[in-house]
Protein backbone atom coordinates (compact mmCIF):
# COMPACT_ATOMS: atom_id res chain seq x y z
CA UNK A 1 0.00 0.00 0.00
CA UNK A 2 1.56 3.33 -1.04
CA UNK A 3 2.94 5.80 1.55
CA UNK A 4 1.62 4.06 4.66
CA UNK A 5 1.90 0.33 5.23
CA UNK A 6 2.14 -0.05 8.99
CA UNK A 7 0.94 -2.99 11.02
CA UNK A 8 -1.75 -0.78 12.56
CA UNK A 9 -3.04 0.25 9.14
CA UNK A 10 -3.21 -3.38 8.02
CA UNK A 11 -5.20 -4.28 11.13
CA UNK A 12 -7.68 -1.50 10.40
CA UNK A 13 -7.89 -2.59 6.78
CA UNK A 14 -8.70 -6.16 7.82
CA UNK A 15 -11.22 -4.97 10.40
CA UNK A 16 -13.08 -2.82 7.85
CA UNK A 17 -12.94 -5.64 5.30
CA UNK A 18 -14.34 -8.17 7.78
CA UNK A 19 -17.15 -5.79 8.76
CA UNK A 20 -18.09 -5.16 5.12
CA UNK A 21 -18.12 -8.87 4.29
CA UNK A 22 -20.16 -9.82 7.37
CA UNK A 23 -22.70 -7.01 7.66
CA UNK A 24 -22.88 -5.29 4.25
CA UNK A 25 -22.23 -7.69 1.37
CA UNK A 26 -25.17 -10.06 2.11
CA UNK A 27 -27.67 -7.19 1.76
CA UNK A 28 -26.32 -4.83 -0.90
CA UNK A 29 -28.82 -5.63 -3.68
CA UNK A 30 -31.73 -5.87 -1.25
CA UNK A 31 -30.97 -2.35 0.02
CA UNK A 32 -30.31 -1.08 -3.50
CA UNK A 33 -33.61 -2.35 -4.88
CA UNK A 34 -35.68 -1.08 -1.95
CA UNK A 35 -33.65 2.12 -1.45
CA UNK A 36 -33.54 1.24 2.23
CA UNK A 37 -31.16 3.25 4.39
CA UNK A 38 -29.90 0.58 6.83
CA UNK A 39 -29.81 2.50 10.09
CA UNK A 40 -29.04 -0.66 12.08
CA UNK A 41 -25.82 -1.14 10.08
CA UNK A 42 -24.89 2.50 10.64
CA UNK A 43 -25.24 1.98 14.39
CA UNK A 44 -23.05 -1.15 14.11
CA UNK A 45 -20.45 0.85 12.17
CA UNK A 46 -20.39 3.28 15.08
CA UNK A 47 -19.97 0.48 17.60
CA UNK A 48 -16.94 -0.74 15.65
CA UNK A 49 -15.37 2.74 15.59
CA UNK A 50 -15.92 3.52 11.91
CA UNK A 51 -18.10 6.61 12.45
CA UNK A 52 -15.61 8.49 14.57
CA UNK A 53 -12.35 7.56 12.85
CA UNK A 54 -10.84 11.05 13.15
CA UNK A 55 -12.49 12.01 16.45
CA UNK A 56 -10.15 12.04 19.49
CA UNK A 57 -10.62 9.24 22.00
CA UNK A 58 -11.56 11.83 24.65
CA UNK A 59 -14.82 12.38 22.72
CA UNK A 60 -15.53 8.69 22.13
CA UNK A 61 -13.79 8.45 18.77
CA UNK A 62 -11.07 6.20 17.41
CA UNK A 63 -8.44 8.95 17.47
CA UNK A 64 -6.90 7.95 14.14
CA UNK A 65 -5.58 9.89 11.15
CA UNK A 66 -6.39 10.30 7.50
CA UNK A 67 -4.39 7.27 6.33
CA UNK A 68 -6.60 5.06 8.48
CA UNK A 69 -9.70 6.97 7.42
CA UNK A 70 -8.88 6.54 3.70
CA UNK A 71 -8.40 2.82 4.30
CA UNK A 72 -11.77 2.44 6.05
CA UNK A 73 -13.70 4.25 3.30
CA UNK A 74 -11.82 2.34 0.59
CA UNK A 75 -12.58 -1.09 2.09
CA UNK A 76 -16.27 -0.38 2.76
CA UNK A 77 -16.83 1.23 -0.66
CA UNK A 78 -15.18 -1.75 -2.37
CA UNK A 79 -18.22 -3.73 -1.20
CA UNK A 80 -20.94 -1.05 -1.32
CA UNK A 81 -20.60 2.55 -2.49
CA UNK A 82 -23.82 3.57 -0.75
CA UNK A 83 -22.58 2.63 2.70
CA UNK A 84 -19.16 4.07 1.90
CA UNK A 85 -20.83 7.37 1.00
CA UNK A 86 -22.86 7.47 4.21
CA UNK A 87 -19.80 6.67 6.34
CA UNK A 88 -17.80 9.37 4.52
CA UNK A 89 -20.50 12.03 4.85
CA UNK A 90 -21.06 11.30 8.53
CA UNK A 91 -17.34 11.42 9.37
CA UNK A 92 -16.09 14.30 7.27
CA UNK A 93 -19.05 16.66 7.09
CA UNK A 94 -21.32 16.82 10.15
CA UNK A 95 -18.91 15.26 12.65
CA UNK A 96 -15.90 16.92 11.05
CA UNK A 97 -17.52 20.37 11.14
CA UNK A 98 -18.37 20.16 14.84
CA UNK A 99 -14.92 18.76 15.63
CA UNK A 100 -13.17 21.53 13.66
CA UNK A 101 -15.23 24.57 14.62
CA UNK A 102 -17.32 23.66 17.67
CA UNK A 103 -16.59 25.02 21.13
CA UNK A 104 -15.80 22.65 23.98
CA UNK A 105 -19.41 22.48 25.16
CA UNK A 106 -20.62 21.58 21.65
CA UNK A 107 -17.91 18.95 21.23
CA UNK A 108 -18.71 17.37 24.59
CA UNK A 109 -22.41 17.25 23.74
CA UNK A 110 -22.40 16.00 20.16
CA UNK A 111 -19.13 14.24 19.31
CA UNK A 112 -19.61 11.23 21.63
CA UNK A 113 -23.07 10.62 20.14
CA UNK A 114 -21.81 10.92 16.56
CA UNK A 115 -18.52 9.06 16.99
CA UNK A 116 -20.23 6.02 18.51
CA UNK A 117 -23.03 5.93 15.94
CA UNK A 118 -25.80 6.54 18.46
CA UNK A 119 -26.64 9.58 16.36
CA UNK A 120 -26.20 9.91 12.59
CA UNK A 121 -25.20 13.30 11.19
CA UNK A 122 -26.24 15.40 8.19
CA UNK A 123 -24.67 18.52 6.68
CA UNK A 124 -26.61 21.17 4.79
CA UNK A 125 -25.01 23.58 2.33
CA UNK A 126 -26.60 22.87 -1.06
CA UNK A 127 -29.96 24.27 -2.17
CA UNK A 128 -32.15 23.67 -5.22
CA UNK A 129 -30.74 26.66 -7.11
CA UNK A 130 -27.34 26.91 -5.45
CA UNK A 131 -25.20 23.86 -6.07
CA UNK A 132 -21.73 24.97 -7.11
CA UNK A 133 -22.88 28.58 -6.58
CA UNK A 134 -23.40 28.16 -2.83
CA UNK A 135 -22.78 31.82 -2.03
CA UNK A 136 -26.24 32.70 -3.44
CA UNK A 137 -28.07 30.57 -0.86
CA UNK A 138 -31.63 31.56 0.00
CA UNK A 139 -31.96 29.72 3.32
CA UNK A 140 -31.94 32.58 5.82
CA UNK A 141 -31.39 32.84 9.57
CA UNK A 142 -32.49 36.01 11.37
CA UNK A 143 -31.70 37.02 14.94
CA UNK A 144 -34.66 37.22 17.32
CA UNK A 145 -33.64 37.95 20.89
CA UNK A 146 -31.26 35.20 22.03
CA UNK A 147 -32.39 32.86 19.23
CA UNK A 148 -31.93 32.51 15.50
CA UNK A 149 -34.91 31.71 13.27
CA UNK A 150 -34.15 29.68 10.12
CA UNK A 151 -36.36 29.63 7.03
CA UNK A 152 -35.58 27.85 3.78
CA UNK A 153 -34.72 24.49 2.26
CA UNK A 154 -31.55 22.46 1.80
CA UNK A 155 -31.39 19.87 -0.99
CA UNK A 156 -29.34 16.76 -1.83
CA UNK A 157 -28.57 16.17 1.82
CA UNK A 158 -27.13 12.81 2.84
CA UNK A 159 -29.20 11.62 5.84
CA UNK A 160 -31.52 14.61 5.37
CA UNK A 161 -34.48 12.57 6.56
CA UNK A 162 -33.01 10.15 9.10
CA UNK A 163 -30.08 12.10 10.54
CA UNK A 164 -30.40 12.88 14.24
CA UNK A 165 -28.53 16.18 14.00
CA UNK A 166 -27.49 18.46 11.15
CA UNK A 167 -24.95 21.21 10.62
CA UNK A 168 -26.76 23.81 8.51
CA UNK A 169 -25.20 26.82 6.79
CA UNK A 170 -27.69 29.68 6.43
CA UNK A 171 -27.43 33.26 5.24
CA UNK A 172 -27.24 35.76 8.09
CA UNK A 173 -25.97 38.75 6.08
CA UNK A 174 -26.13 40.19 2.60
CA UNK A 175 -26.47 38.08 -0.52
CA UNK A 176 -23.09 37.32 -2.17
CA UNK A 177 -21.19 38.28 0.99
CA UNK A 178 -18.80 35.45 1.85
CA UNK A 179 -18.92 36.67 5.46
CA UNK A 180 -22.71 36.70 5.42
CA UNK A 181 -23.34 33.02 6.25
CA UNK A 182 -23.32 31.17 9.57
CA UNK A 183 -23.24 27.50 10.59
CA UNK A 184 -25.82 26.17 13.06
CA UNK A 185 -26.31 22.84 14.83
CA UNK A 186 -29.93 21.72 14.44
CA UNK A 187 -31.27 18.63 16.21
CA UNK A 188 -33.97 16.43 14.72
CA UNK A 189 -37.22 17.09 16.55
CA UNK A 190 -36.63 20.84 16.73
CA UNK A 191 -39.92 22.59 15.93
CA UNK A 192 -39.92 23.83 12.34
CA UNK A 193 -37.30 21.34 11.13
CA UNK A 194 -38.79 18.71 8.80
CA UNK A 195 -37.71 16.30 6.09
CA UNK A 196 -38.85 16.93 2.54
CA UNK A 197 -38.58 14.88 -0.63
CA UNK A 198 -36.34 11.82 -0.62
CA UNK A 199 -34.54 11.54 -3.96
CA UNK A 200 -35.02 8.51 -6.24
CA UNK A 201 -31.46 8.08 -7.49
CA UNK A 202 -29.60 6.23 -10.26
CA UNK A 203 -27.00 4.89 -7.84
CA UNK A 204 -26.00 5.13 -4.17
CA UNK A 205 -29.58 4.09 -3.54
CA UNK A 206 -29.06 2.80 0.01
CA UNK A 207 -27.52 6.12 1.07
CA UNK A 208 -30.41 8.41 1.91
CA UNK A 209 -30.54 11.74 0.06
CA UNK A 210 -33.35 14.12 1.02
CA UNK A 211 -34.47 17.70 1.52
CA UNK A 212 -34.31 19.46 4.85
CA UNK A 213 -37.05 22.06 5.30
CA UNK A 214 -36.93 24.88 7.85
CA UNK A 215 -40.07 26.83 8.72
CA UNK A 216 -39.61 29.40 11.50
CA UNK A 217 -37.15 26.96 13.04
CA UNK A 218 -35.90 28.53 16.27
CA UNK A 219 -32.29 27.77 17.22
CA UNK A 220 -30.62 28.98 20.43
CA UNK A 221 -27.51 31.15 20.23
CA UNK A 222 -25.49 28.34 21.82
CA UNK A 223 -25.98 26.26 18.65
CA UNK A 224 -24.01 28.67 16.46
CA UNK A 225 -20.79 27.01 15.27
CA UNK A 226 -17.84 29.35 15.54
CA UNK A 227 -18.42 33.03 14.85
CA UNK A 228 -21.45 34.53 13.16
CA UNK A 229 -20.53 35.14 9.52
CA UNK A 230 -17.88 32.44 9.32
CA UNK A 231 -20.14 29.69 7.96
CA UNK A 232 -19.12 29.85 4.31
CA UNK A 233 -15.39 29.97 5.08
CA UNK A 234 -15.85 27.02 7.47
CA UNK A 235 -17.75 25.08 4.80
CA UNK A 236 -14.98 25.56 2.22
CA UNK A 237 -12.42 24.19 4.70
CA UNK A 238 -14.66 21.23 5.51
CA UNK A 239 -15.01 20.49 1.79
CA UNK A 240 -11.22 20.23 1.46
CA UNK A 241 -11.33 17.25 3.83
CA UNK A 242 -14.56 16.06 2.24
CA UNK A 243 -12.82 15.78 -1.11
CA UNK A 244 -10.38 13.30 0.39
CA UNK A 245 -13.48 11.37 1.49
CA UNK A 246 -14.94 11.29 -2.03
CA UNK A 247 -11.55 10.36 -3.47
CA UNK A 248 -11.44 7.44 -1.01
CA UNK A 249 -14.99 6.48 -1.94
CA UNK A 250 -14.07 6.58 -5.63
CA UNK A 251 -10.98 4.51 -4.94
CA UNK A 252 -13.02 1.82 -3.21
CA UNK A 253 -15.67 1.61 -5.94
CA UNK A 254 -12.97 1.44 -8.62
CA UNK A 255 -11.11 -1.27 -6.70
CA UNK A 256 -14.30 -3.29 -6.25
CA UNK A 257 -15.04 -3.12 -9.98
CA UNK A 258 -11.44 -4.02 -10.84
CA UNK A 259 -11.24 -7.01 -8.50
CA UNK A 260 -14.55 -8.35 -9.81
CA UNK A 261 -13.22 -7.95 -13.37
CA UNK A 262 -9.99 -9.81 -12.65
CA UNK A 263 -11.89 -12.70 -11.07
CA UNK A 264 -14.36 -12.90 -13.96
CA UNK A 265 -11.65 -12.62 -16.64
CA UNK A 266 -9.83 -15.60 -15.13
CA UNK A 267 -13.02 -17.70 -14.99
CA UNK A 268 -14.85 -16.75 -18.20
CA UNK A 269 -13.91 -19.01 -21.12
CA UNK A 270 -14.14 -18.04 -24.77
CA UNK A 271 -12.45 -19.76 -27.73
CA UNK A 272 -11.21 -22.44 -25.36
CA UNK A 273 -9.36 -20.24 -22.88
CA UNK A 274 -9.93 -17.62 -20.14
CA UNK A 275 -10.68 -14.19 -21.60
CA UNK A 276 -7.85 -12.81 -19.39
CA UNK A 277 -5.48 -14.38 -21.93
CA UNK A 278 -6.68 -12.04 -24.67
CA UNK A 279 -4.81 -8.78 -25.08
CA UNK A 280 -8.01 -6.76 -25.41
CA UNK A 281 -8.99 -7.78 -21.88
CA UNK A 282 -5.54 -7.92 -20.28
CA UNK A 283 -4.70 -4.40 -21.46
CA UNK A 284 -7.97 -3.11 -19.97
CA UNK A 285 -7.02 -4.70 -16.65
CA UNK A 286 -3.54 -3.17 -16.86
CA UNK A 287 -5.00 0.31 -17.35
CA UNK A 288 -7.44 -0.21 -14.48
CA UNK A 289 -4.65 -1.30 -12.12
CA UNK A 290 -2.49 1.68 -13.04
CA UNK A 291 -5.30 4.20 -12.58
CA UNK A 292 -6.16 2.79 -9.14
CA UNK A 293 -2.51 3.00 -8.05
CA UNK A 294 -2.26 6.63 -9.20
CA UNK A 295 -5.56 7.57 -7.54
CA UNK A 296 -4.45 6.03 -4.26
CA UNK A 297 -1.13 7.89 -4.33
CA UNK A 298 -2.91 11.22 -4.89
CA UNK A 299 -5.46 10.49 -2.18
CA UNK A 300 -2.92 9.40 0.42
CA UNK A 301 -0.70 12.39 -0.34
CA UNK A 302 -3.62 14.74 0.36
CA UNK A 303 -4.37 12.77 3.53
CA UNK A 304 -0.74 13.02 4.65
CA UNK A 305 -0.84 16.80 4.22
CA UNK A 306 -4.16 17.01 6.07
CA UNK A 307 -2.71 15.07 9.02
CA UNK A 308 0.20 17.51 9.11
CA UNK A 309 -2.28 20.42 9.05
CA UNK A 310 -0.73 21.70 5.82
CA UNK A 311 -2.77 23.57 3.23
CA UNK A 312 -3.99 20.92 0.81
CA UNK A 313 -6.78 22.58 -1.18
CA UNK A 314 -5.09 21.83 -4.50
CA UNK A 315 -4.01 18.32 -3.54
CA UNK A 316 -7.47 17.35 -2.24
CA UNK A 317 -9.09 18.70 -5.42
CA UNK A 318 -6.61 16.77 -7.57
CA UNK A 319 -7.27 13.55 -5.66
CA UNK A 320 -11.03 13.98 -5.83
CA UNK A 321 -11.03 14.93 -9.52
CA UNK A 322 -8.72 12.14 -10.68
CA UNK A 323 -10.09 9.39 -8.46
CA UNK A 324 -13.72 10.13 -9.33
CA UNK A 325 -13.06 10.27 -13.07
CA UNK A 326 -11.07 7.02 -13.15
CA UNK A 327 -13.76 5.42 -10.98
CA UNK A 328 -16.30 5.99 -13.77
CA UNK A 329 -13.83 4.78 -16.40
CA UNK A 330 -13.00 1.61 -14.49
CA UNK A 331 -16.64 0.81 -13.72
CA UNK A 332 -17.45 1.29 -17.43
CA UNK A 333 -14.61 -1.00 -18.48
CA UNK A 334 -15.74 -3.57 -15.90
CA UNK A 335 -19.19 -3.75 -17.50
CA UNK A 336 -17.51 -4.19 -20.88
CA UNK A 337 -15.33 -7.04 -19.60
CA UNK A 338 -18.41 -8.80 -18.21
CA UNK A 339 -20.22 -8.26 -21.52
CA UNK A 340 -23.95 -8.97 -21.43
CA UNK A 341 -23.67 -10.30 -17.88
CA UNK A 342 -22.28 -6.95 -16.78
CA UNK A 343 -25.56 -5.34 -17.76
CA UNK A 344 -27.55 -7.51 -15.37
CA UNK A 345 -28.11 -7.25 -11.63
CA UNK A 346 -26.96 -10.83 -11.13
CA UNK A 347 -23.35 -9.64 -11.36
CA UNK A 348 -21.76 -6.88 -9.25
CA UNK A 349 -20.38 -4.47 -11.81
CA UNK A 350 -23.65 -2.86 -12.91
CA UNK A 351 -24.01 -1.46 -9.39
CA UNK A 352 -20.45 -0.18 -9.36
CA UNK A 353 -21.26 1.45 -12.71
CA UNK A 354 -24.35 3.20 -11.33
CA UNK A 355 -22.70 4.21 -8.06
CA UNK A 356 -19.57 5.60 -9.70
CA UNK A 357 -21.12 8.62 -11.40
CA UNK A 358 -22.07 10.37 -8.17
CA UNK A 359 -18.37 10.64 -7.31
CA UNK A 360 -17.82 13.12 -10.16
CA UNK A 361 -20.67 15.32 -8.87
CA UNK A 362 -20.83 15.25 -5.05
CA UNK A 363 -18.80 17.71 -2.95
CA UNK A 364 -17.86 19.69 -6.03
CA UNK A 365 -18.18 18.58 -9.64
CA UNK A 366 -15.16 17.65 -11.74
CA UNK A 367 -15.46 21.07 -13.39
CA UNK A 368 -15.29 22.80 -10.00
CA UNK A 369 -12.23 20.72 -9.06
CA UNK A 370 -10.46 21.91 -12.20
CA UNK A 371 -11.37 25.48 -11.27
CA UNK A 372 -9.94 25.00 -7.77
CA UNK A 373 -6.77 23.32 -9.09
CA UNK A 374 -6.12 26.01 -11.70
CA UNK A 375 -6.68 28.85 -9.21
CA UNK A 376 -4.31 27.28 -6.70
CA UNK A 377 -1.70 26.51 -9.35
CA UNK A 378 -1.75 30.09 -10.62
CA UNK A 379 -1.06 31.39 -7.09
CA UNK A 380 2.23 29.48 -6.97
Short mmCIF file of N, CA, C and O in Angstrom, two decimals, residues 314-376:
data_model
loop_
_atom_site.label_atom_id
_atom_site.label_comp_id
_atom_site.label_asym_id
_atom_site.label_seq_id
_atom_site.Cartn_x
_atom_site.Cartn_y
_atom_site.Cartn_z
N UNK A 314 -5.39 22.30 -3.15
CA UNK A 314 -5.09 21.83 -4.50
C UNK A 314 -4.96 20.31 -4.54
O UNK A 314 -5.52 19.64 -5.42
N UNK A 315 -4.25 19.75 -3.56
CA UNK A 315 -4.01 18.32 -3.54
C UNK A 315 -5.30 17.52 -3.33
O UNK A 315 -5.50 16.46 -3.95
N UNK A 316 -6.18 18.03 -2.47
CA UNK A 316 -7.47 17.35 -2.24
C UNK A 316 -8.33 17.41 -3.50
O UNK A 316 -9.00 16.44 -3.85
N UNK A 317 -8.32 18.56 -4.18
CA UNK A 317 -9.09 18.70 -5.42
C UNK A 317 -8.54 17.78 -6.51
O UNK A 317 -9.31 17.16 -7.26
N UNK A 318 -7.21 17.68 -6.59
CA UNK A 318 -6.61 16.77 -7.57
C UNK A 318 -6.99 15.32 -7.29
O UNK A 318 -7.35 14.57 -8.22
N UNK A 319 -6.92 14.93 -6.02
CA UNK A 319 -7.27 13.55 -5.66
C UNK A 319 -8.72 13.26 -5.97
O UNK A 319 -9.05 12.21 -6.54
N UNK A 320 -9.59 14.18 -5.60
CA UNK A 320 -11.03 13.98 -5.83
C UNK A 320 -11.34 13.93 -7.33
O UNK A 320 -12.09 13.06 -7.79
N UNK A 321 -10.78 14.88 -8.08
CA UNK A 321 -11.03 14.93 -9.52
C UNK A 321 -10.53 13.66 -10.22
O UNK A 321 -11.29 12.99 -10.93
N UNK A 322 -9.28 13.30 -9.98
CA UNK A 322 -8.72 12.14 -10.68
C UNK A 322 -9.39 10.84 -10.24
O UNK A 322 -9.78 10.03 -11.09
N UNK A 323 -9.53 10.64 -8.95
CA UNK A 323 -10.09 9.39 -8.46
C UNK A 323 -11.53 9.20 -8.92
O UNK A 323 -11.93 8.09 -9.29
N UNK A 324 -12.32 10.26 -8.92
CA UNK A 324 -13.72 10.13 -9.33
C UNK A 324 -13.85 9.85 -10.82
O UNK A 324 -14.69 9.06 -11.25
N UNK A 325 -13.00 10.49 -11.62
CA UNK A 325 -13.06 10.27 -13.07
C UNK A 325 -12.60 8.86 -13.44
O UNK A 325 -13.22 8.19 -14.27
N UNK A 326 -11.53 8.38 -12.82
CA UNK A 326 -11.07 7.02 -13.15
C UNK A 326 -12.02 5.97 -12.58
O UNK A 326 -12.13 4.86 -13.12
N UNK A 327 -12.75 6.33 -11.53
CA UNK A 327 -13.76 5.42 -10.98
C UNK A 327 -14.82 5.13 -12.03
O UNK A 327 -15.21 3.96 -12.24
N UNK A 328 -15.30 6.17 -12.70
CA UNK A 328 -16.30 5.99 -13.77
C UNK A 328 -15.70 5.19 -14.92
O UNK A 328 -16.34 4.28 -15.47
N UNK A 329 -14.47 5.50 -15.29
CA UNK A 329 -13.83 4.78 -16.40
C UNK A 329 -13.67 3.29 -16.08
O UNK A 329 -13.94 2.43 -16.92
N UNK A 330 -13.23 3.00 -14.88
CA UNK A 330 -13.00 1.61 -14.49
C UNK A 330 -14.31 0.84 -14.38
O UNK A 330 -14.42 -0.30 -14.83
N UNK A 331 -15.33 1.47 -13.82
CA UNK A 331 -16.64 0.81 -13.72
C UNK A 331 -17.21 0.54 -15.11
O UNK A 331 -17.82 -0.51 -15.36
N UNK A 332 -16.99 1.48 -16.05
CA UNK A 332 -17.45 1.29 -17.43
C UNK A 332 -16.71 0.13 -18.09
O UNK A 332 -17.32 -0.72 -18.74
N UNK A 333 -15.40 0.09 -17.91
CA UNK A 333 -14.61 -1.00 -18.48
C UNK A 333 -14.99 -2.34 -17.86
O UNK A 333 -14.95 -3.39 -18.53
N UNK A 334 -15.34 -2.32 -16.58
CA UNK A 334 -15.74 -3.57 -15.90
C UNK A 334 -17.00 -4.14 -16.54
O UNK A 334 -17.10 -5.36 -16.79
N UNK A 335 -17.97 -3.29 -16.83
CA UNK A 335 -19.19 -3.75 -17.50
C UNK A 335 -18.83 -4.34 -18.86
O UNK A 335 -19.36 -5.37 -19.27
N UNK A 336 -17.91 -3.70 -19.56
CA UNK A 336 -17.51 -4.19 -20.88
C UNK A 336 -16.84 -5.56 -20.79
O UNK A 336 -17.09 -6.44 -21.61
N UNK A 337 -16.01 -5.75 -19.78
CA UNK A 337 -15.33 -7.04 -19.60
C UNK A 337 -16.36 -8.14 -19.31
O UNK A 337 -16.25 -9.26 -19.81
N UNK A 338 -17.37 -7.82 -18.53
CA UNK A 338 -18.41 -8.80 -18.21
C UNK A 338 -19.36 -9.02 -19.39
O UNK A 338 -20.12 -9.99 -19.40
N UNK A 339 -19.34 -8.11 -20.36
CA UNK A 339 -20.22 -8.26 -21.52
C UNK A 339 -21.68 -8.16 -21.12
O UNK A 339 -22.06 -7.35 -20.28
N UNK A 340 -22.51 -9.00 -21.72
CA UNK A 340 -23.95 -8.97 -21.43
C UNK A 340 -24.24 -9.20 -19.96
O UNK A 340 -25.18 -8.61 -19.39
N UNK A 341 -23.46 -10.05 -19.31
CA UNK A 341 -23.67 -10.30 -17.88
C UNK A 341 -23.44 -9.05 -17.05
O UNK A 341 -24.05 -8.85 -16.00
N UNK A 342 -22.55 -8.19 -17.50
CA UNK A 342 -22.28 -6.95 -16.78
C UNK A 342 -23.43 -5.99 -16.75
O UNK A 342 -23.47 -5.07 -15.94
N UNK A 343 -24.39 -6.23 -17.67
CA UNK A 343 -25.56 -5.34 -17.76
C UNK A 343 -26.72 -5.84 -16.90
O UNK A 343 -27.77 -5.24 -16.89
N UNK A 344 -26.49 -6.95 -16.20
CA UNK A 344 -27.55 -7.51 -15.37
C UNK A 344 -27.23 -7.31 -13.89
O UNK A 344 -26.07 -7.14 -13.50
N UNK A 345 -28.27 -7.41 -13.07
CA UNK A 345 -28.11 -7.25 -11.63
C UNK A 345 -27.65 -8.53 -10.94
O UNK A 345 -27.46 -8.54 -9.72
N UNK A 346 -27.46 -9.58 -11.70
CA UNK A 346 -26.96 -10.83 -11.13
C UNK A 346 -25.45 -10.77 -10.90
O UNK A 346 -24.90 -11.62 -10.20
N UNK A 347 -24.80 -9.80 -11.50
CA UNK A 347 -23.35 -9.64 -11.36
C UNK A 347 -23.08 -8.26 -10.76
O UNK A 347 -23.86 -7.32 -10.94
N UNK A 348 -21.95 -8.08 -10.06
CA UNK A 348 -21.76 -6.88 -9.25
C UNK A 348 -21.44 -5.60 -9.98
O UNK A 348 -21.63 -4.51 -9.43
N UNK A 349 -20.95 -5.68 -11.23
CA UNK A 349 -20.38 -4.47 -11.81
C UNK A 349 -21.42 -3.44 -12.27
O UNK A 349 -21.10 -2.26 -12.38
N UNK A 350 -22.66 -3.86 -12.52
CA UNK A 350 -23.65 -2.86 -12.91
C UNK A 350 -23.92 -1.89 -11.77
O UNK A 350 -24.19 -0.70 -11.99
N UNK A 351 -23.83 -2.36 -10.53
CA UNK A 351 -24.01 -1.46 -9.39
C UNK A 351 -22.82 -0.54 -9.22
O UNK A 351 -23.00 0.66 -8.94
N UNK A 352 -21.61 -1.05 -9.39
CA UNK A 352 -20.45 -0.18 -9.36
C UNK A 352 -20.56 0.91 -10.43
O UNK A 352 -20.23 2.07 -10.20
N UNK A 353 -21.07 0.52 -11.60
CA UNK A 353 -21.26 1.45 -12.71
C UNK A 353 -22.23 2.57 -12.33
O UNK A 353 -21.96 3.76 -12.54
N UNK A 354 -23.36 2.20 -11.72
CA UNK A 354 -24.35 3.20 -11.33
C UNK A 354 -23.85 4.08 -10.19
O UNK A 354 -24.09 5.29 -10.16
N UNK A 355 -23.17 3.46 -9.23
CA UNK A 355 -22.70 4.21 -8.06
C UNK A 355 -21.57 5.18 -8.42
O UNK A 355 -21.43 6.24 -7.80
N UNK A 356 -20.78 4.83 -9.41
CA UNK A 356 -19.57 5.60 -9.70
C UNK A 356 -19.83 7.04 -10.10
O UNK A 356 -19.06 7.94 -9.74
N UNK A 357 -20.92 7.29 -10.81
CA UNK A 357 -21.12 8.62 -11.40
C UNK A 357 -21.28 9.71 -10.35
O UNK A 357 -20.84 10.85 -10.56
N UNK A 358 -21.88 9.38 -9.22
CA UNK A 358 -22.07 10.37 -8.17
C UNK A 358 -20.74 10.98 -7.72
O UNK A 358 -20.67 12.16 -7.36
N UNK A 359 -19.68 10.18 -7.80
CA UNK A 359 -18.37 10.64 -7.31
C UNK A 359 -17.85 11.84 -8.09
O UNK A 359 -17.07 12.65 -7.57
N UNK A 360 -18.26 11.98 -9.35
CA UNK A 360 -17.82 13.12 -10.16
C UNK A 360 -18.69 14.36 -9.93
O UNK A 360 -18.42 15.41 -10.51
N UNK A 361 -19.72 14.23 -9.09
CA UNK A 361 -20.67 15.32 -8.87
C UNK A 361 -20.64 15.81 -7.42
O UNK A 361 -20.55 17.01 -7.16
N UNK A 362 -20.72 14.87 -6.46
CA UNK A 362 -20.83 15.25 -5.05
C UNK A 362 -19.61 15.96 -4.52
O UNK A 362 -18.48 15.67 -4.92
N UNK A 363 -19.84 16.91 -3.61
CA UNK A 363 -18.80 17.71 -2.95
C UNK A 363 -17.91 18.44 -3.96
O UNK A 363 -16.69 18.54 -3.79
N UNK A 364 -18.57 18.94 -4.99
CA UNK A 364 -17.86 19.69 -6.03
C UNK A 364 -17.68 18.87 -7.28
O UNK A 364 -17.02 17.84 -7.25
N UNK A 365 -18.27 19.30 -8.37
CA UNK A 365 -18.18 18.58 -9.64
C UNK A 365 -16.74 18.55 -10.14
O UNK A 365 -15.87 19.29 -9.67
N UNK A 366 -16.50 17.70 -11.13
CA UNK A 366 -15.16 17.65 -11.74
C UNK A 366 -14.77 19.02 -12.30
O UNK A 366 -13.60 19.42 -12.23
N UNK A 367 -15.75 19.75 -12.84
CA UNK A 367 -15.46 21.07 -13.39
C UNK A 367 -15.02 22.04 -12.29
O UNK A 367 -14.10 22.85 -12.48
N UNK A 368 -15.68 21.95 -11.13
CA UNK A 368 -15.29 22.80 -10.00
C UNK A 368 -13.90 22.42 -9.50
O UNK A 368 -13.09 23.29 -9.13
N UNK A 369 -13.58 21.12 -9.49
CA UNK A 369 -12.23 20.72 -9.06
C UNK A 369 -11.17 21.32 -9.97
O UNK A 369 -10.12 21.77 -9.50
N UNK A 370 -11.43 21.33 -11.27
CA UNK A 370 -10.46 21.91 -12.20
C UNK A 370 -10.31 23.42 -11.96
O UNK A 370 -9.21 23.97 -12.09
N UNK A 371 -11.42 24.05 -11.60
CA UNK A 371 -11.37 25.48 -11.27
C UNK A 371 -10.51 25.71 -10.03
O UNK A 371 -9.65 26.60 -10.01
N UNK A 372 -10.72 24.88 -9.01
CA UNK A 372 -9.94 25.00 -7.77
C UNK A 372 -8.45 24.74 -8.04
O UNK A 372 -7.59 25.50 -7.59
N UNK A 373 -8.17 23.67 -8.79
CA UNK A 373 -6.77 23.32 -9.09
C UNK A 373 -6.08 24.44 -9.86
O UNK A 373 -4.95 24.83 -9.53
N UNK A 374 -6.74 24.97 -10.87
CA UNK A 374 -6.12 26.01 -11.70
C UNK A 374 -5.89 27.28 -10.89
O UNK A 374 -4.84 27.94 -11.01
N UNK A 375 -6.85 27.65 -10.05
CA UNK A 375 -6.68 28.85 -9.21
C UNK A 375 -5.50 28.70 -8.26
O UNK A 375 -4.69 29.62 -8.09
N UNK A 376 -5.41 27.52 -7.63
CA UNK A 376 -4.31 27.28 -6.70
C UNK A 376 -2.97 27.23 -7.42
O UNK A 376 -1.97 27.74 -6.92
#
